Amino acid sequence: MGLKKVLSLLTVTMLVATSVVGCGSSGGNSKKDGDKVKVDIVQFKVEAKDSLEKAAKEYEKKNPNVDINIETVGGGNEYGPALKSKFQSGQEPAIFNIGGPQDVEDWVSKSKLEDLSDQPWVDKAFEGTLDSVTTKDGIFGMPFNQEGYGFIYNKEIFKKAGIDSASITSFDALQNAAKTLDSKKGELGLDAVFAVPGKEKWVTGLHLLNVASANEFKSSKEAYEAKKLEFKYDKELKELLDLQTTYAFMPDGKKSSINSVDYAMQIEQKYSTGKVAMVQMGNWAYGGIEGVNKDIASNSGILPMPIKGAKEDSIPVGVPMYWCINKDKSDAEKDAAKDFLNWLYTSDEGKKMIIDDFKFIPAFKGYESDELQPKDPLSKDVLKYSNEGKTMPWVFMGYPSGWGESRVGANMQKYLDGSMTWDDLVKNAKTTWEEERK
């Protein structure tokens, strides 16, 4: 489960603009005077909750007239519907998160996104990281971070089982490793080889599906513009899912009970206690693993997500979400919101938090020094795959709005409980994609 840039010079006075530009380099000191400003944030990343709240408190110390209120929606709740409910009830936040091109279209059509083209962080963003939120009308999002996911594995368990993790660069190799681990469950103290969070539709309908669609579309924008889904690798995707579920932890011993496994059970109760050897998840899970067992956390790595006959030695890497600003908020609120985000990602103090507290892989230049390099093994592995060119894009950001979870994710649950065949799942995925694109 894997969280996703300071003023409009046309709407504020030169005095305020000058103070904010100064803030960008000094670390946020432009809001000490003036009326109290409240900035409401609704964000999706559960793993970033504590770190974001800590950062907000540090910013408030430097800017005592700014009050930052953070609400985190995640951990099994669907962020999109919850956010829309906030807007419908009149509780609109100043800062919220969007995904890719579909979200931009949805929110721009509601005139809710502020153009961030003039922000000082724009020139620092890595090439390609703004593509999903850029249109002819502007730049509407600030990258949360970069993330990668695959199969997180316990290096100590693999070593005891005599498995060379470096050799797992294909589906067949992954399958052989799973069989070996299953045959040695007793001596290894395992409940199962995998823990599959069937309850989390984003894991299956977005992340798992992505390894098939990323071999069909070159980018989220190409997926977004596609009127049809060919689903070229549906059989290979089924193989990858079936491999996991064949050797998965089942709470009541039946395959259907996989649908009751959530993120917390997968990561905290099973993987972090050494009861399973592998989980499909990303570098964002490191903090949760470390919080339960530091030894297992430090001895974890990421294996590829192999689609047989396609790109078998790679992992998906991308920007999980973007920060955006509510266009309808007052100038004072937007000013403070932009300043906070700029401070968090570009000031010396903020950058240290991004690395040490958030444990993010930055999507911006300016983190080149040794002390600002990712320190946990999962993030290091993501960087290694990236440096070796063994990555695939996050095309799920270009899926029709809600389609990945509400359509495919929900139908994968039906497939797991036996109420839908795989052929019907594929047929429904193609049909609903076309319907959404009309």
CSV table of N, CA, C and O in Angstrom, one decimal, residues 308-381:
chain,number,residue,atom,x,y,z
A,308,LYS,N,4.4,-12.8,-17.2
A,308,LYS,CA,5.1,-13.8,-18.0
A,308,LYS,C,5.1,-13.3,-19.5
A,308,LYS,O,4.0,-13.0,-20.0
A,309,GLY,N,6.3,-13.3,-20.1
A,309,GLY,CA,6.4,-13.0,-21.5
A,309,GLY,C,6.4,-11.5,-21.8
A,309,GLY,O,6.5,-11.1,-23.0
A,310,ALA,N,6.4,-10.7,-20.8
A,310,ALA,CA,6.5,-9.3,-20.9
A,310,ALA,C,7.7,-8.8,-20.2
A,310,ALA,O,8.7,-9.4,-20.2
A,311,LYS,N,7.6,-7.7,-19.4
A,311,LYS,CA,8.7,-7.2,-18.7
A,311,LYS,C,8.7,-7.8,-17.3
A,311,LYS,O,8.0,-7.4,-16.4
A,312,GLU,N,9.6,-8.8,-17.2
A,312,GLU,CA,9.5,-9.7,-16.0
A,312,GLU,C,10.4,-9.3,-14.9
A,312,GLU,O,10.3,-9.8,-13.8
A,313,ASP,N,11.4,-8.4,-15.1
A,313,ASP,CA,12.4,-8.1,-14.1
A,313,ASP,C,12.3,-6.8,-13.5
A,313,ASP,O,13.2,-6.2,-12.9
A,314,SER,N,11.1,-6.2,-13.6
A,314,SER,CA,10.9,-4.8,-13.3
A,314,SER,C,9.8,-4.6,-12.2
A,314,SER,O,9.0,-5.5,-11.9
A,315,ILE,N,9.8,-3.3,-11.7
A,315,ILE,CA,8.7,-3.0,-10.7
A,315,ILE,C,8.1,-1.6,-11.2
A,315,ILE,O,8.7,-0.9,-11.9
A,316,PRO,N,6.8,-1.4,-10.9
A,316,PRO,CA,6.2,-0.1,-11.2
A,316,PRO,C,6.7,1.0,-10.3
A,316,PRO,O,6.8,0.8,-9.1
A,317,VAL,N,7.1,2.1,-10.9
A,317,VAL,CA,7.6,3.3,-10.2
A,317,VAL,C,6.8,4.5,-10.7
A,317,VAL,O,6.7,4.7,-11.9
A,318,GLY,N,6.3,5.3,-9.8
A,318,GLY,CA,5.6,6.5,-10.2
A,318,GLY,C,5.3,7.5,-9.1
A,318,GLY,O,5.8,7.3,-7.9
A,319,VAL,N,4.6,8.5,-9.4
A,319,VAL,CA,4.1,9.5,-8.4
A,319,VAL,C,2.7,9.0,-7.9
A,319,VAL,O,1.8,8.9,-8.7
A,320,PRO,N,2.6,8.7,-6.6
A,320,PRO,CA,1.3,8.1,-6.1
A,320,PRO,C,0.1,9.1,-6.1
A,320,PRO,O,-1.0,8.7,-6.4
A,321,MET,N,0.4,10.3,-5.8
A,321,MET,CA,-0.6,11.4,-5.7
A,321,MET,C,0.0,12.7,-5.8
A,321,MET,O,1.3,12.9,-5.7
A,322,TYR,N,-0.8,13.7,-5.9
A,322,TYR,CA,-0.3,15.1,-6.0
A,322,TYR,C,-1.1,16.0,-5.0
A,322,TYR,O,-2.3,15.8,-4.8
A,323,TRP,N,-0.3,16.9,-4.5
A,323,TRP,CA,-1.0,18.0,-3.7
A,323,TRP,C,-1.6,19.0,-4.6
A,323,TRP,O,-1.0,19.4,-5.6
A,324,CYS,N,-2.7,19.5,-4.3
A,324,CYS,CA,-3.3,20.6,-5.1
A,324,CYS,C,-4.0,21.6,-4.1
A,324,CYS,O,-4.2,21.3,-3.0
A,325,ILE,N,-4.2,22.8,-4.7
A,325,ILE,CA,-4.8,23.9,-3.9
A,325,ILE,C,-6.2,24.2,-4.4
A,325,ILE,O,-6.5,24.2,-5.6
A,326,ASN,N,-7.1,24.4,-3.5
A,326,ASN,CA,-8.5,24.7,-3.8
A,326,ASN,C,-8.6,26.1,-4.3
A,326,ASN,O,-8.3,27.1,-3.6
A,327,LYS,N,-9.0,26.2,-5.5
A,327,LYS,CA,-9.0,27.6,-6.2
A,327,LYS,C,-10.0,28.5,-5.6
A,327,LYS,O,-9.9,29.7,-5.6
A,328,ASP,N,-11.0,28.0,-4.9
A,328,ASP,CA,-12.1,28.8,-4.3
A,328,ASP,C,-11.8,29.4,-2.9
A,328,ASP,O,-12.6,30.1,-2.4
A,329,LYS,N,-10.7,29.0,-2.4
A,329,LYS,CA,-10.3,29.5,-1.1
A,329,LYS,C,-9.9,30.9,-1.2
A,329,LYS,O,-9.5,31.4,-2.2
A,330,SER,N,-9.8,31.6,0.0
A,330,SER,CA,-9.4,33.0,0.0
A,330,SER,C,-7.9,33.1,-0.4
A,330,SER,O,-7.2,32.2,-0.3
A,331,ASP,N,-7.5,34.3,-0.8
A,331,ASP,CA,-6.1,34.5,-1.1
A,331,ASP,C,-5.2,34.2,0.0
A,331,ASP,O,-4.1,33.6,-0.1
A,332,ALA,N,-5.6,34.6,1.2
A,332,ALA,CA,-4.8,34.3,2.4
A,332,ALA,C,-4.6,32.8,2.7
A,332,ALA,O,-3.5,32.4,3.0
A,333,GLU,N,-5.7,32.1,2.5
A,333,GLU,CA,-5.6,30.6,2.7
A,333,GLU,C,-4.7,30.0,1.6
A,333,GLU,O,-3.9,29.1,1.9
A,334,LYS,N,-4.9,30.4,0.4
A,334,LYS,CA,-4.1,29.8,-0.7
A,334,LYS,C,-2.6,30.2,-0.5
A,334,LYS,O,-1.7,29.4,-0.8
A,335,ASP,N,-2.4,31.4,-0.1
A,335,ASP,CA,-1.0,31.9,0.2
A,335,ASP,C,-0.4,31.0,1.2
A,335,ASP,O,0.7,30.5,1.0
A,336,ALA,N,-1.0,30.8,2.3
A,336,ALA,CA,-0.5,30.0,3.4
A,336,ALA,C,-0.3,28.5,3.0
A,336,ALA,O,0.7,27.9,3.3
A,337,ALA,N,-1.3,28.0,2.2
A,337,ALA,CA,-1.2,26.6,1.7
A,337,ALA,C,0.0,26.4,0.8
A,337,ALA,O,0.7,25.4,1.0
A,338,LYS,N,0.2,27.3,-0.1
A,338,LYS,CA,1.3,27.2,-1.0
A,338,LYS,C,2.6,27.3,-0.3
A,338,LYS,O,3.6,26.6,-0.6
A,339,ASP,N,2.7,28.3,0.6
A,339,ASP,CA,3.9,28.5,1.4
A,339,ASP,C,4.3,27.3,2.2
A,339,ASP,O,5.4,26.9,2.3
A,340,PHE,N,3.3,26.6,2.8
A,340,PHE,CA,3.6,25.4,3.6
A,340,PHE,C,4.1,24.3,2.8
A,340,PHE,O,5.1,23.7,3.1
A,341,LEU,N,3.5,24.1,1.6
A,341,LEU,CA,4.0,23.0,0.7
A,341,LEU,C,5.4,23.3,0.2
A,341,LEU,O,6.3,22.4,0.2
A,342,ASN,N,5.7,24.6,-0.1
A,342,ASN,CA,7.0,24.9,-0.6
A,342,ASN,C,8.0,24.8,0.5
A,342,ASN,O,9.1,24.3,0.3
A,343,TRP,N,7.7,25.2,1.7
A,343,TRP,CA,8.6,25.1,2.8
A,343,TRP,C,8.9,23.6,3.1
A,343,TRP,O,10.1,23.2,3.3
A,344,LEU,N,7.9,22.7,3.0
A,344,LEU,CA,8.0,21.3,3.3
A,344,LEU,C,9.0,20.6,2.4
A,344,LEU,O,9.8,19.8,2.8
A,345,TYR,N,9.0,21.0,1.1
A,345,TYR,CA,9.8,20.3,0.1
A,345,TYR,C,11.1,20.9,-0.3
A,345,TYR,O,11.9,20.3,-0.9
A,346,THR,N,11.2,22.3,0.0
A,346,THR,CA,12.4,23.0,-0.5
A,346,THR,C,13.3,23.6,0.6
A,346,THR,O,14.4,23.9,0.3
A,347,SER,N,12.8,23.8,1.8
A,347,SER,CA,13.6,24.3,2.8
A,347,SER,C,14.5,23.2,3.4
A,347,SER,O,14.2,22.1,3.3
A,348,ASP,N,15.6,23.6,4.0
A,348,ASP,CA,16.5,22.7,4.6
A,348,ASP,C,15.9,21.8,5.6
A,348,ASP,O,16.0,20.6,5.7
A,349,GLU,N,15.1,22.5,6.5
A,349,GLU,CA,14.4,21.7,7.6
A,349,GLU,C,13.3,20.8,7.0
A,349,GLU,O,13.2,19.6,7.4
A,350,GLY,N,12.6,21.3,6.0
A,350,GLY,CA,11.6,20.5,5.4
A,350,GLY,C,12.1,19.2,4.7
A,350,GLY,O,11.6,18.1,4.8
A,351,LYS,N,13.2,19.5,3.9
A,351,LYS,CA,13.8,18.4,3.2
A,351,LYS,C,14.3,17.3,4.1
A,351,LYS,O,14.2,16.1,3.8
A,352,LYS,N,14.9,17.7,5.2
A,352,LYS,CA,15.3,16.7,6.2
A,352,LYS,C,14.2,15.8,6.7
A,352,LYS,O,14.3,14.6,6.9
A,353,MET,N,13.0,16.5,6.9
A,353,MET,CA,11.8,15.7,7.4
A,353,MET,C,11.3,14.8,6.3
A,353,MET,O,10.9,13.7,6.5
A,354,ILE,N,11.3,15.3,5.0
A,354,ILE,CA,10.9,14.4,3.9
A,354,ILE,C,11.7,13.1,3.8
A,354,ILE,O,11.1,12.0,3.6
A,355,ILE,N,13.0,13.2,4.1
A,355,ILE,CA,13.8,12.0,4.1
A,355,ILE,C,13.7,11.2,5.4
A,355,ILE,O,13.4,10.0,5.4
A,356,ASP,N,13.9,11.8,6.5
A,356,ASP,CA,14.0,11.1,7.8
A,356,ASP,C,12.7,10.7,8.4
A,356,ASP,O,12.6,9.6,9.0
A,357,ASP,N,11.7,11.6,8.3
A,357,ASP,CA,10.4,11.3,9.0
A,357,ASP,C,9.4,10.7,8.0
A,357,ASP,O,8.8,9.6,8.3
A,358,PHE,N,9.2,11.3,6.8
A,358,PHE,CA,8.3,10.8,5.8
A,358,PHE,C,8.9,9.5,5.2
A,358,PHE,O,8.1,8.7,4.7
A,359,LYS,N,10.2,9.4,5.1
A,359,LYS,CA,10.9,8.4,4.4
A,359,LYS,C,10.5,8.3,2.9
A,359,LYS,O,10.2,7.2,2.3
A,360,PHE,N,10.3,9.5,2.3
A,360,PHE,CA,10.0,9.6,0.9
A,360,PHE,C,11.2,9.5,0.0
A,360,PHE,O,12.3,9.8,0.4
A,361,ILE,N,10.9,9.1,-1.2
A,361,ILE,CA,11.8,9.2,-2.3
A,361,ILE,C,11.4,10.5,-3.0
A,361,ILE,O,10.4,10.5,-3.7
A,362,PRO,N,12.2,11.6,-2.9
A,362,PRO,CA,11.7,12.9,-3.5
A,362,PRO,C,11.5,12.9,-5.0
A,362,PRO,O,12.2,12.1,-5.7
A,363,ALA,N,10.6,13.7,-5.5
A,363,ALA,CA,10.4,13.9,-6.9
A,363,ALA,C,11.0,15.2,-7.4
A,363,ALA,O,10.7,15.6,-8.5
A,364,PHE,N,11.9,15.7,-6.5
A,364,PHE,CA,12.5,17.0,-6.8
A,364,PHE,C,14.0,17.0,-6.7
A,364,PHE,O,14.6,16.2,-6.0
A,365,LYS,N,14.6,17.9,-7.5
A,365,LYS,CA,16.1,18.1,-7.4
A,365,LYS,C,16.3,18.8,-6.1
A,365,LYS,O,15.4,19.4,-5.5
A,366,GLY,N,17.6,18.8,-5.6
A,366,GLY,CA,17.9,19.5,-4.4
A,366,GLY,C,18.1,18.5,-3.2
A,366,GLY,O,18.4,19.0,-2.1
A,367,TYR,N,18.1,17.2,-3.5
A,367,TYR,CA,18.3,16.2,-2.4
A,367,TYR,C,19.5,15.4,-2.7
A,367,TYR,O,19.6,14.2,-2.3
A,368,GLU,N,20.5,15.9,-3.4
A,368,GLU,CA,21.6,15.1,-3.8
A,368,GLU,C,22.6,14.8,-2.8
A,368,GLU,O,23.4,13.9,-2.9
A,369,SER,N,22.7,15.5,-1.7
A,369,SER,CA,23.7,15.3,-0.7
A,369,SER,C,23.5,14.0,0.0
A,369,SER,O,22.4,13.4,0.0
A,370,ASP,N,24.5,13.4,0.5
A,370,ASP,CA,24.5,12.1,1.2
A,370,ASP,C,23.5,12.0,2.3
A,370,ASP,O,22.8,11.0,2.4
A,371,GLU,N,23.4,13.0,3.1
A,371,GLU,CA,22.4,13.0,4.2
A,371,GLU,C,21.0,13.0,3.8
A,371,GLU,O,20.1,12.8,4.6
A,372,LEU,N,20.7,13.4,2.5
A,372,LEU,CA,19.3,13.4,2.0
A,372,LEU,C,19.0,12.3,1.1
A,372,LEU,O,18.0,12.3,0.4
A,373,GLN,N,19.8,11.2,1.2
A,373,GLN,CA,19.5,10.0,0.4
A,373,GLN,C,18.6,9.1,1.2
A,373,GLN,O,18.7,9.0,2.5
A,374,PRO,N,17.7,8.4,0.6
A,374,PRO,CA,16.8,7.4,1.3
A,374,PRO,C,17.7,6.4,2.1
A,374,PRO,O,18.7,5.9,1.6
A,375,LYS,N,17.2,6.1,3.3
A,375,LYS,CA,18.0,5.3,4.2
A,375,LYS,C,17.4,3.9,4.4
A,375,LYS,O,18.1,3.0,4.8
A,376,ASP,N,16.1,3.7,4.1
A,376,ASP,CA,15.6,2.4,4.4
A,376,ASP,C,15.8,1.5,3.1
A,376,ASP,O,15.9,1.9,2.0
A,377,PRO,N,15.9,0.2,3.3
A,377,PRO,CA,16.2,-0.8,2.2
A,377,PRO,C,15.2,-0.8,1.1
A,377,PRO,O,15.6,-1.1,0.0
A,378,LEU,N,13.9,-0.6,1.4
A,378,LEU,CA,12.9,-0.6,0.4
A,378,LEU,C,13.1,0.5,-0.6
A,378,LEU,O,13.0,0.4,-1.8
A,379,SER,N,13.2,1.7,0.0
A,379,SER,CA,13.5,2.9,-0.9
A,379,SER,C,14.7,2.8,-1.7
A,379,SER,O,14.8,3.2,-2.9
A,380,LYS,N,15.8,2.2,-1.1
A,380,LYS,CA,17.0,2.0,-1.8
A,380,LYS,C,16.8,1.0,-2.9
A,380,LYS,O,17.4,1.2,-4.0
A,381,ASP,N,16.0,0.0,-2.7
A,381,ASP,CA,15.7,-0.9,-3.8
A,381,ASP,C,15.0,-0.3,-5.0
A,381,ASP,O,15.3,-0.5,-6.1
